[in-house]
Coordinates of C-alpha atoms in Angstrom, one line a residue:
Chain A
M327 CA 62.9 94.0 90.5
I328 CA 60.0 95.1 88.4
Q329 CA 61.0 97.1 85.3
D330 CA 59.6 100.5 85.1
K331 CA 60.0 102.4 81.8
S332 CA 58.0 105.6 82.5
I333 CA 59.3 109.0 81.4
G334 CA 59.7 110.1 85.0
R335 CA 61.8 107.0 85.8
R336 CA 64.0 107.7 82.8
I337 CA 64.6 111.3 83.9
F338 CA 65.4 110.0 87.3
H339 CA 68.0 107.6 85.9
A340 CA 69.6 110.3 83.8
A341 CA 69.8 112.6 86.8
N342 CA 71.0 109.8 89.0
Y343 CA 73.8 108.8 86.7
T344 CA 74.9 112.4 86.3
I345 CA 75.2 112.8 90.1
L346 CA 77.0 109.5 90.5
I347 CA 79.5 110.2 87.6
L348 CA 80.2 113.8 88.9
T349 CA 80.8 112.6 92.4
S350 CA 83.1 109.8 91.3
L351 CA 85.0 112.3 89.1
L352 CA 85.4 114.5 92.1
C353 CA 87.2 111.6 93.9
I354 CA 89.4 110.7 91.0
L355 CA 90.2 113.9 89.1
P356 CA 92.5 115.3 91.8
F357 CA 94.7 112.3 91.4
I358 CA 94.8 112.6 87.7
N359 CA 95.6 116.3 88.0
L360 CA 98.5 115.4 90.4
L361 CA 99.8 112.8 87.9
A362 CA 99.6 115.3 85.0
V363 CA 101.4 118.0 87.1
S364 CA 104.2 115.5 87.9
F365 CA 104.8 114.8 84.3
S366 CA 104.6 118.4 83.1
S367 CA 107.3 121.1 82.8
S368 CA 107.4 123.6 85.6
A369 CA 106.8 126.4 83.3
A370 CA 103.5 125.0 82.1
V371 CA 102.5 124.2 85.7
S372 CA 103.3 127.7 86.9
A373 CA 101.3 129.2 84.1
G374 CA 98.3 127.1 85.2
N375 CA 98.1 125.3 81.9
V376 CA 98.0 121.8 83.3
A377 CA 94.7 120.1 83.9
F378 CA 94.3 116.4 83.3
W379 CA 97.0 115.8 80.7
P380 CA 100.7 116.6 80.9
V381 CA 101.9 119.7 79.1
D382 CA 105.5 119.6 77.7
F383 CA 105.8 116.0 78.9
T384 CA 109.0 115.4 81.0
T385 CA 110.1 112.9 83.6
K386 CA 112.5 115.4 85.2
A387 CA 110.5 115.6 88.4
Y388 CA 110.8 111.9 88.9
E389 CA 114.5 111.9 88.0
F390 CA 115.1 114.5 90.6
A391 CA 113.1 112.7 93.3
L392 CA 114.8 109.4 92.6
T393 CA 118.4 110.6 92.3
G394 CA 118.2 112.8 95.4
G395 CA 118.7 109.6 97.5
K396 CA 116.5 110.8 100.3
F397 CA 113.4 109.3 98.7
F398 CA 114.9 105.8 98.5
T399 CA 116.3 106.0 102.0
A400 CA 112.9 106.9 103.3
L401 CA 111.3 104.2 101.1
W402 CA 113.6 101.6 102.5
I403 CA 112.8 102.5 106.1
S404 CA 109.1 102.3 105.3
V405 CA 109.5 98.9 103.7
Q406 CA 111.4 97.6 106.7
R407 CA 108.8 99.1 109.0
V408 CA 105.9 97.6 107.1
V409 CA 107.5 94.1 107.0
L410 CA 108.7 94.0 110.6
G411 CA 105.8 95.9 112.0
T412 CA 103.2 93.7 110.3
L413 CA 105.0 90.5 111.3
I414 CA 105.2 91.5 114.9
N415 CA 101.6 92.7 114.9
L416 CA 100.4 89.4 113.5
I417 CA 102.5 87.3 115.9
L418 CA 101.2 89.2 118.9
I419 CA 97.6 89.3 117.6
V420 CA 97.6 85.5 117.3
L421 CA 99.3 84.8 120.6
T422 CA 96.9 87.1 122.4
A423 CA 93.7 86.3 120.6
Y424 CA 93.9 82.5 121.1
P425 CA 94.0 82.4 125.0
L426 CA 91.5 85.2 125.2
S427 CA 89.1 83.3 123.0
K428 CA 88.8 80.8 125.9
S429 CA 86.4 81.2 128.7
N430 CA 87.4 82.5 132.1
L431 CA 87.0 78.9 133.4
K432 CA 89.6 77.5 131.0
V433 CA 92.1 80.3 131.3
T434 CA 92.0 81.8 134.8
G435 CA 92.1 85.6 134.7
R436 CA 91.0 85.8 131.1
N437 CA 88.5 88.6 131.9
V438 CA 91.2 90.5 133.7
Y439 CA 93.5 90.2 130.8
M440 CA 90.8 91.3 128.5
A441 CA 90.0 94.4 130.6
F442 CA 93.8 95.1 130.7
F443 CA 93.8 95.4 126.9
I444 CA 90.4 97.1 126.4
I445 CA 91.3 99.9 128.8
T446 CA 94.0 101.0 126.4
I447 CA 91.5 101.7 123.7
L448 CA 89.2 103.6 126.0
F449 CA 91.9 105.7 127.6
N450 CA 95.4 106.7 126.7
G451 CA 98.2 108.6 128.4
G452 CA 98.2 111.1 125.5
L453 CA 101.0 112.5 123.3
I454 CA 103.5 113.8 125.9
P455 CA 103.6 111.0 128.5
T456 CA 103.9 108.4 125.7
Y457 CA 106.6 110.5 124.1
L458 CA 108.5 110.7 127.4
V459 CA 108.3 106.9 127.8
V460 CA 109.7 106.3 124.3
V461 CA 112.5 108.7 125.2
K462 CA 113.2 106.8 128.4
T463 CA 113.3 103.4 126.7
G464 CA 116.1 104.8 124.4
L465 CA 114.2 103.9 121.3
I466 CA 114.4 107.4 119.8
D467 CA 115.9 107.4 116.3
S468 CA 115.4 103.6 116.1
I469 CA 112.9 101.9 113.8
W470 CA 111.6 100.1 116.9
S471 CA 110.1 103.3 118.2
L472 CA 107.7 103.0 115.2
I473 CA 106.9 99.4 115.8
L474 CA 106.9 98.6 119.6
P475 CA 104.5 101.2 120.9
G476 CA 101.7 99.8 118.7
A477 CA 102.9 96.2 118.7
L478 CA 99.5 94.9 119.7
P479 CA 96.6 96.4 117.7
V480 CA 93.8 95.7 120.1
F481 CA 91.0 96.1 117.6
S482 CA 92.6 93.6 115.2
M483 CA 93.1 91.2 118.1
I484 CA 89.4 91.4 119.0
I485 CA 88.5 90.7 115.4
L486 CA 90.7 87.6 115.4
M487 CA 89.4 86.5 118.9
N488 CA 85.8 86.6 117.6
F489 CA 86.9 84.7 114.5
I490 CA 88.4 81.9 116.6
R491 CA 85.3 81.8 118.8
G492 CA 83.3 81.2 115.6
L493 CA 85.2 78.1 114.7
P494 CA 83.7 74.7 115.6
E495 CA 84.9 73.5 119.0
E496 CA 85.2 69.9 117.9
I497 CA 88.4 70.7 115.9
E498 CA 90.3 71.6 119.1
E499 CA 88.7 68.9 121.2
S500 CA 89.8 66.1 118.8
A501 CA 93.4 67.5 118.8
I502 CA 93.4 67.5 122.7
I503 CA 92.4 63.9 122.7
D504 CA 95.3 63.2 120.3
G505 CA 97.5 64.7 123.0
A506 CA 98.3 68.1 121.4
G507 CA 99.2 71.0 123.7
P508 CA 98.0 74.6 123.3
F509 CA 101.1 75.7 121.3
Q510 CA 100.7 72.7 118.9
I511 CA 97.0 73.3 118.5
L512 CA 97.7 77.0 117.7
T513 CA 100.4 76.5 115.2
R514 CA 99.4 73.2 113.5
I515 CA 95.6 73.3 113.6
L516 CA 94.3 76.8 114.1
L517 CA 96.8 78.8 112.1
P518 CA 95.8 77.3 108.7
L519 CA 92.1 78.0 109.6
L520 CA 92.8 81.6 110.5
K521 CA 94.2 82.6 107.1
P522 CA 91.2 84.7 105.9
A523 CA 91.0 86.6 109.2
L524 CA 94.8 87.0 109.3
A525 CA 94.7 88.4 105.7
T526 CA 92.2 91.0 106.9
V527 CA 94.1 92.2 110.1
G528 CA 97.4 91.9 108.2
L529 CA 96.1 94.4 105.6
F530 CA 95.0 96.7 108.4
S531 CA 98.5 96.6 109.7
I532 CA 100.2 97.1 106.4
V533 CA 98.1 100.1 105.6
G534 CA 98.5 101.5 109.1
H535 CA 102.2 101.2 109.1
W536 CA 102.6 102.5 105.5
N537 CA 100.4 105.5 106.2
S538 CA 101.8 106.5 109.6
W539 CA 103.8 109.6 109.5
F540 CA 103.4 111.4 112.9
D541 CA 105.3 108.9 115.0
G542 CA 108.2 109.1 112.6
I543 CA 108.3 112.9 113.0
I544 CA 108.2 112.9 116.8
Y545 CA 110.4 109.8 117.5
M546 CA 113.1 110.5 114.9
N547 CA 115.4 113.3 115.8
N548 CA 117.4 112.9 112.7
P549 CA 115.3 113.3 109.5
V550 CA 117.6 110.7 107.8
N551 CA 115.6 108.1 109.8
Y552 CA 112.2 109.3 108.6
P553 CA 110.0 106.7 106.9
L554 CA 108.5 107.7 103.6
Q555 CA 105.3 109.3 104.8
S556 CA 107.1 111.4 107.4
Y557 CA 109.6 112.4 104.7
L558 CA 106.7 113.4 102.4
Q559 CA 105.2 115.4 105.2
T560 CA 108.3 117.5 105.4
L561 CA 107.8 118.3 101.7
L562 CA 104.4 119.8 102.5
Q563 CA 106.0 122.6 104.5
S564 CA 109.5 123.2 103.2
F565 CA 110.0 121.9 99.8
E566 CA 112.1 124.8 98.7
Q567 CA 114.4 124.7 101.7
I568 CA 115.0 121.0 101.2
M569 CA 116.0 121.5 97.7
L570 CA 118.5 124.2 98.7
K571 CA 120.0 122.0 101.2
S572 CA 120.5 119.0 99.0
G573 CA 123.6 120.5 97.3
T574 CA 124.5 122.0 94.0
D575 CA 124.6 118.8 92.0
Y576 CA 121.1 119.2 91.0
T577 CA 121.2 122.8 89.9
Q578 CA 120.5 121.8 86.3
L579 CA 117.5 119.7 87.3
L580 CA 116.3 122.4 89.6
S581 CA 116.1 124.9 86.8
M582 CA 113.8 122.6 84.9
M583 CA 111.4 121.9 87.7
N584 CA 109.7 123.7 90.5
A585 CA 108.5 122.8 93.8
R586 CA 105.1 121.7 92.6
T587 CA 106.1 119.2 90.0
G588 CA 108.6 117.6 92.3
R589 CA 106.2 117.4 95.2
A590 CA 103.5 116.0 92.9
A591 CA 105.9 113.3 91.6
Q592 CA 106.9 112.2 95.1
M593 CA 103.3 112.3 96.4
F594 CA 102.3 110.0 93.6
L595 CA 105.1 107.6 94.2
G596 CA 104.1 107.5 97.8
A597 CA 100.5 106.5 96.8
I598 CA 101.5 103.8 94.4
P599 CA 101.9 100.9 96.9
I600 CA 98.4 101.6 98.3
L601 CA 96.9 101.7 94.8
L602 CA 98.6 98.4 94.0
V603 CA 97.1 96.6 97.0
Y604 CA 93.8 98.4 96.6
P605 CA 91.8 95.5 95.1
F606 CA 92.7 93.4 98.1
L607 CA 92.0 96.2 100.5
Q608 CA 88.5 96.7 99.1
K609 CA 87.7 93.1 99.5
Y610 CA 89.2 92.5 103.0
F611 CA 88.3 95.8 104.6
T612 CA 84.6 95.2 104.0
K613 CA 85.1 91.6 105.3
G614 CA 86.8 93.0 108.4
L615 CA 83.7 95.0 109.3
V616 CA 81.6 91.8 109.3
L617 CA 84.3 89.7 111.2
G618 CA 84.7 92.4 113.8
S619 CA 81.2 92.4 115.1
V620 CA 79.3 89.8 117.1
K621 CA 75.7 90.5 116.5
G622 CA 73.7 89.2 119.2
Chain B
M196 CA 94.6 74.5 141.9
L197 CA 98.4 74.4 141.3
K198 CA 97.9 71.6 138.8
K199 CA 95.3 73.6 137.0
L200 CA 97.6 76.6 136.8
K201 CA 100.4 74.4 135.4
Q202 CA 98.1 73.0 132.8
Q203 CA 97.1 76.5 131.8
S204 CA 100.6 77.9 131.8
P205 CA 101.0 77.8 128.0
Y206 CA 98.1 80.2 127.6
H207 CA 99.5 82.7 130.1
L208 CA 102.9 82.4 128.4
M209 CA 101.3 83.3 125.1
L210 CA 99.9 86.4 126.6
L211 CA 103.1 87.5 128.2
P212 CA 104.8 89.4 125.3
S213 CA 101.7 91.4 124.6
I214 CA 101.2 92.2 128.3
I215 CA 104.8 93.4 128.7
L216 CA 104.7 95.7 125.6
V217 CA 101.2 97.1 126.4
F218 CA 102.3 97.7 130.0
I219 CA 105.4 99.7 128.9
F220 CA 103.9 101.7 126.1
S221 CA 100.3 102.2 127.3
Y222 CA 100.3 101.8 131.1
I223 CA 103.5 103.6 132.1
P224 CA 102.2 106.7 130.1
F225 CA 99.2 106.6 132.5
Y226 CA 101.6 107.1 135.3
G227 CA 103.3 109.7 133.3
L228 CA 100.1 111.8 133.5
V229 CA 101.3 112.8 136.9
I230 CA 103.3 115.5 135.2
A231 CA 100.0 117.3 134.5
F232 CA 100.0 118.1 138.2
Q233 CA 103.7 118.9 138.3
K234 CA 106.1 121.5 137.0
Y235 CA 108.0 119.1 134.8
N236 CA 111.7 119.2 134.8
P237 CA 113.5 116.8 132.5
G238 CA 116.3 116.3 135.0
L239 CA 113.9 115.2 137.7
G240 CA 111.5 113.3 135.4
F241 CA 108.3 112.1 137.1
N242 CA 109.7 113.3 140.5
S243 CA 109.3 117.0 139.5
P244 CA 107.7 119.3 142.1
W245 CA 103.9 119.2 142.5
V246 CA 101.8 122.2 141.6
G247 CA 98.3 120.8 142.0
W248 CA 95.8 122.2 139.5
D249 CA 98.0 125.1 138.5
N250 CA 98.6 123.8 134.9
F251 CA 94.9 123.3 134.3
E252 CA 94.1 126.8 135.7
H253 CA 96.8 128.3 133.6
V254 CA 95.5 126.7 130.4
F255 CA 91.8 127.4 130.9
N256 CA 92.6 131.0 131.4
Q257 CA 94.3 131.1 128.0
P258 CA 91.8 132.6 125.4
N259 CA 93.7 130.5 122.8
F260 CA 92.7 127.2 124.5
V261 CA 89.0 128.0 124.9
R262 CA 89.1 128.9 121.2
T263 CA 90.5 125.5 120.3
I264 CA 87.7 123.7 122.1
W265 CA 85.1 125.6 120.1
N266 CA 86.9 125.0 116.8
T267 CA 87.2 121.3 117.6
L268 CA 83.5 120.9 118.4
Y269 CA 82.4 123.0 115.5
M270 CA 84.4 121.1 112.8
S271 CA 83.7 117.7 114.4
A272 CA 80.0 118.3 114.4
F273 CA 79.8 119.2 110.8
K274 CA 82.2 116.4 109.8
I275 CA 80.1 113.8 111.6
I276 CA 76.8 115.1 110.2
G277 CA 78.1 115.3 106.6
G278 CA 79.9 112.0 107.1
I279 CA 76.6 110.4 107.7
V280 CA 74.3 112.2 105.3
V281 CA 76.6 112.1 102.2
P282 CA 77.3 108.4 102.2
V283 CA 73.6 107.5 103.0
V284 CA 72.4 109.6 100.0
F285 CA 75.2 108.3 97.8
A286 CA 74.4 104.7 98.7
L287 CA 70.7 105.2 98.1
L288 CA 71.4 106.7 94.6
L289 CA 73.9 103.9 93.9
N290 CA 71.3 101.3 94.9
E291 CA 69.1 102.5 92.1
V292 CA 71.7 101.4 89.6
A293 CA 70.5 98.0 88.3
R294 CA 73.8 96.7 86.8
S295 CA 76.1 95.4 89.5
A296 CA 79.2 95.9 87.4
I297 CA 78.5 99.7 87.2
K298 CA 77.6 99.8 90.8
R299 CA 80.9 98.2 91.7
T300 CA 82.9 100.6 89.5
F301 CA 81.4 103.7 91.3
Q302 CA 82.0 102.1 94.6
T303 CA 85.6 101.4 93.8
L304 CA 86.3 104.9 92.6
V305 CA 84.9 106.7 95.7
Y306 CA 86.5 104.3 98.1
I307 CA 90.1 105.0 97.0
P308 CA 90.8 108.3 98.9
N309 CA 90.0 106.5 102.1
F310 CA 93.2 104.4 102.0
L311 CA 95.7 107.2 101.4
S312 CA 97.3 109.0 104.2
W313 CA 96.5 112.6 105.0
V314 CA 100.0 113.5 104.1
I315 CA 99.4 112.5 100.5
M316 CA 95.9 113.9 100.5
A317 CA 97.3 117.2 101.9
G318 CA 99.9 117.2 99.1
I319 CA 97.1 116.9 96.6
L320 CA 94.9 119.5 98.3
L321 CA 97.7 122.0 98.7
D322 CA 98.3 121.7 95.0
I323 CA 94.7 121.8 93.7
L324 CA 93.5 124.5 96.1
S325 CA 96.5 126.9 95.6
S326 CA 95.9 130.3 94.0
D327 CA 97.1 128.9 90.6
G328 CA 95.8 125.4 91.2
I329 CA 93.2 123.7 89.2
V330 CA 90.2 124.5 91.4
N331 CA 90.8 128.2 91.2
S332 CA 91.6 128.0 87.4
F333 CA 88.2 126.3 87.0
L334 CA 86.4 128.9 89.0
K335 CA 88.1 131.6 86.9
L336 CA 86.2 130.2 83.9
F337 CA 83.0 131.4 85.6
G338 CA 84.5 134.7 86.5
I339 CA 84.9 133.9 90.1
G340 CA 88.1 135.3 91.6
S341 CA 90.7 133.3 93.4
I342 CA 89.4 131.8 96.7
P343 CA 91.9 131.3 99.5
F344 CA 90.6 127.9 100.6
L345 CA 93.4 127.3 103.1
G346 CA 94.5 130.9 103.8
S347 CA 91.3 132.5 105.0
P348 CA 90.1 132.0 108.6
S349 CA 86.5 132.1 107.6
I350 CA 86.8 129.5 104.8
F351 CA 89.4 127.2 106.3
P352 CA 87.1 125.2 108.6
W353 CA 84.7 124.5 105.7
T354 CA 87.6 123.4 103.5
M355 CA 88.5 120.9 106.3
I356 CA 84.9 119.8 106.7
V357 CA 84.3 119.2 103.0
S358 CA 87.7 117.6 102.3
D359 CA 87.2 115.2 105.3
I360 CA 83.8 114.1 104.0
W361 CA 85.3 113.8 100.5
K362 CA 88.1 111.5 101.8
G363 CA 85.9 109.4 104.0
F364 CA 82.4 109.0 102.4
G365 CA 83.5 106.0 100.3
F366 CA 83.8 103.9 103.4
G367 CA 80.3 104.9 104.6
T368 CA 78.9 104.2 101.2
V369 CA 80.3 100.6 101.3
V370 CA 78.8 100.1 104.8
Y371 CA 75.3 101.4 103.8
L372 CA 75.3 99.6 100.5
A373 CA 76.0 96.4 102.3
A374 CA 73.0 97.1 104.5
L375 CA 70.8 98.0 101.5
T376 CA 71.6 94.7 99.7
S377 CA 70.4 92.8 102.7
I378 CA 66.9 94.2 102.4
D379 CA 64.4 91.6 101.3
P380 CA 63.3 92.4 97.7
G381 CA 59.9 90.8 98.5
L382 CA 59.1 93.9 100.5
Y383 CA 59.4 96.1 97.4
E384 CA 57.3 93.7 95.4
A385 CA 54.6 93.8 98.0
A386 CA 54.8 97.6 98.0
V387 CA 54.5 97.8 94.2
I388 CA 51.3 95.7 94.4
D389 CA 50.0 98.1 97.0
G390 CA 50.6 100.9 94.5
A391 CA 53.6 102.5 96.3
K392 CA 55.7 104.6 94.0
R393 CA 59.6 104.6 94.2
W394 CA 59.7 107.6 96.5
K395 CA 57.2 106.1 98.9
Q396 CA 59.2 102.8 98.8
T397 CA 62.4 104.7 99.8
L398 CA 60.6 106.6 102.5
Y399 CA 58.7 103.7 104.1
I400 CA 60.9 100.6 103.4
T401 CA 64.5 101.6 102.6
L402 CA 65.0 104.3 105.2
P403 CA 63.5 102.6 108.1
L404 CA 65.5 99.4 107.4
L405 CA 68.6 101.4 107.0
M406 CA 68.0 103.2 110.3
P407 CA 69.8 100.7 112.6
T408 CA 73.0 101.1 110.5
I409 CA 72.7 104.9 110.5
V410 CA 72.2 104.9 114.3
L411 CA 75.1 102.6 114.8
M412 CA 77.5 104.7 112.7
S413 CA 76.3 107.9 114.4
V414 CA 76.7 106.5 117.8
L415 CA 80.2 105.2 117.1
S416 CA 81.3 108.6 115.8
L417 CA 80.3 110.1 119.1
G418 CA 83.6 108.9 120.6
T419 CA 85.6 110.9 118.0
V420 CA 84.0 114.3 118.8
L421 CA 87.1 115.7 120.4
N422 CA 89.4 114.5 117.6
A423 CA 88.3 116.6 114.7
G424 CA 91.1 115.2 112.5
F425 CA 94.6 116.0 113.7
D426 CA 96.3 114.4 110.6
Q427 CA 94.3 116.5 108.3
I428 CA 94.5 119.9 110.1
F429 CA 98.1 119.5 111.1
N430 CA 99.1 119.1 107.4
L431 CA 97.0 121.8 106.0
Y432 CA 96.8 124.7 108.6
S433 CA 99.1 127.6 109.0
P434 CA 99.4 130.4 111.6
V435 CA 97.1 132.6 109.5
V436 CA 94.2 130.3 110.3
Y437 CA 94.9 129.4 113.9
Q438 CA 92.0 131.5 115.0
T439 CA 89.5 129.2 113.4
G440 CA 91.5 126.1 112.5
D441 CA 93.5 125.3 115.6
I442 CA 92.1 122.2 117.4
I443 CA 92.9 120.6 120.8
D444 CA 95.3 118.0 119.3
T445 CA 97.3 120.5 117.3
Y446 CA 97.4 122.8 120.3
V447 CA 98.8 120.0 122.5
Y448 CA 101.4 119.2 119.8
R449 CA 102.6 122.8 119.5
L450 CA 102.7 123.3 123.2
G451 CA 104.3 120.0 124.1
I452 CA 106.7 119.0 121.3
Q453 CA 107.6 122.4 119.8
Q454 CA 107.6 124.6 122.9
A455 CA 108.5 121.7 125.3
Q456 CA 105.9 122.8 127.9
Y457 CA 105.4 119.2 128.8
S458 CA 103.3 119.8 132.0
I459 CA 100.7 122.1 130.4
S460 CA 100.5 120.0 127.3
A461 CA 99.9 116.8 129.4
A462 CA 97.2 118.6 131.3
V463 CA 95.3 119.5 128.2
G464 CA 95.9 115.9 127.0
L465 CA 94.5 114.5 130.2
F466 CA 91.4 116.8 130.0
K467 CA 90.8 115.5 126.5
S468 CA 91.4 111.9 127.3
I469 CA 88.9 111.9 130.2
I470 CA 86.1 113.4 128.2
S471 CA 86.9 111.2 125.2
C472 CA 86.9 108.1 127.4
I473 CA 83.4 109.0 128.7
L474 CA 82.2 109.6 125.2
V475 CA 83.6 106.4 123.8
G476 CA 82.1 104.4 126.8
V477 CA 78.7 106.1 126.2
S478 CA 78.9 105.4 122.5
Y479 CA 79.6 101.7 123.0
I480 CA 76.8 101.3 125.5
L481 CA 74.4 103.1 123.2
A482 CA 75.6 101.0 120.2
Y483 CA 74.7 97.9 122.2
K484 CA 71.4 99.2 123.6
V485 CA 70.1 100.9 120.5
A486 CA 71.6 99.0 117.6
N487 CA 72.4 95.7 119.4
Y488 CA 76.0 95.9 118.2
K489 CA 78.4 94.4 120.7
I490 CA 82.0 95.6 120.3
F491 CA 83.6 93.4 122.9

C-alpha cells in the first residue's frame, strides 16, 4: 500500500494504536488480575491491594485446591469425558459424513437421513423432555450421560461431509476398481486424507466437552461425579459452604486463605488446558469457518 | 432393487449407530413434549392425564413469565447489535496496522476469552466486579463510588450485554479481518489515484465490500434471539436481579429442575422451541438469499 506520512495520518496511527492496546488490555488484564489474586495472601486480597502482581506471594490457595481431592476427582472425570467423548464424536462423525456425502442415487434414502439429522438442529425437545429421557435410560450419575446425548455433533458432521465432497472423485473410483468396499475405502483411503478436517472438528469436540458444565449439574445427582467445569460452577455460588463441609483437616490452610484466592486458583487451573491448546484452536477454528461453508 | 440395496448396505450400516443415538436422545424428547399438554406425574410418565392448553394458559398469566420474554428480547437485541458493531470497528482499526506480526498479536489477545467457558468467565467477573474487586478499586481512584454491577436490577442487564460482547468480539474480529484481507488492494490504489482520502476509501470501498459478511453474521444471529445467553446469566444472576435479569431459559430451569414443575416448564420450552425454529429457518433462508451462504 502507498505510504502516507502526513501529520494527520500520524495522529490517526497514534490514536489507533492507543485504542487497540487499551481494548486488548481489557481482554487480558482480568486474567492477570485473577492470577495475581490466586498467588496473594487473603489479607492483601481482602484489603483490595492486589492488582496485577501478587502481594505477599503464597501458593497456599493452590495447595488447598490440590490437596482437597475434589479438584483432582473432577479433573479426572473431565479428562475421561474429553477423551471418550471426542473419540465417540469423531467415530460417529466419520461414519455418518461418508455415506451422506454420496448422492441420493448412490445411497438410497440419503436425503431422508440428512433431513433426519438436520431437524435436530432446527428443533429440540427442550430441557425437561431430554432430561426425562436421560433419567429413563438409566444414565443418571454415569459419565455416559455427558457423552451419549450429544454423541453426533451435527454441525461438525456437515463440515466433514462438505470436506469429503471437495475431494477428487477419482481417488474413490480407482479404489472401487481395485475391488475395495465402502468400509475399506473409508478406513484405508479417506481417513488419511481427512486428517486436517478431523483436526478441526476434533478440536471443536475437545473444547465443547471440556467447557460443558450444565449437563454435569443436571445429570449427576451426586456432586462426586461432577466434571471439572460443573465442580467449578458450584464454587461460584457456595464456596464458603464447600469449605466448611470438607472437614477440619484444612483449618490451618483455611485461616491463611479466603474464598476469593481459592476460587481464583481453581478458576485459573480450569483455564490452563484451554490456554495450552489455544495456538491450535486459533488456527483450526478459523479454518473450520471456511470448511463449513459451501459458497455457491 | 434388492441387489442394489445389498450393494449399498455398508453405507446404511455406517449410519446406524448415529441414527439410533439421535433417535433416542433427540427424537424421543420430541414425543416427551406431550407432557406440555398433560399434568405430568412421574409415576405415570408420558401417560399422565391430559389437560389441553391449561399449562400454557397458566404460564402466560404469570407476570413473571411475560417479564422474562421482555428481558430476553431486550438483552438479546443489544448483544446482537454490539456483537456486530464492536468487531467490525475493531477489525477496521486493526486492518490499518501495517505490520502483520503486530496485527496477529492483537488478534490473538482478543480471541482468548472466546474459548473459555462461562463458568470460568463468571468466576473472573464475580471477582473483578465485586465491591472490593479491581474495577471498583479503579473507579475509586476517580472518586466514583462502588457500583453494584451484578447486584442492581437497573445495571445488571448492561453488565450482561457488555461482558457478552467482551467475551465474544474476538471471534467476530477474526471473521471480519479475514473478509478484509480478501479485498483487492488494486481498488485502494485506484482510489488513491482518483484522490480519495483514507476516510472516503473506508466509506466507499471497505464497508461496501464488508457488507455481505456483516449481513451474513447478522442474519445468522437472528436464530439466537430467544437464547440471550443462559450460561452467562445463570452463573451471574441472583434473586435480587430476577426482575430485569431473568430470561426464558433460566425461568425454564428454575421451574423444571428446581421446582419439578415438569409440565409447565415443558410448555415454556415448547413455546420457545417453536419460535426459535421459525427464526433459525428464516435466518438460513435469508443467509442463502441475501449472502449466498448455504448452510446445508
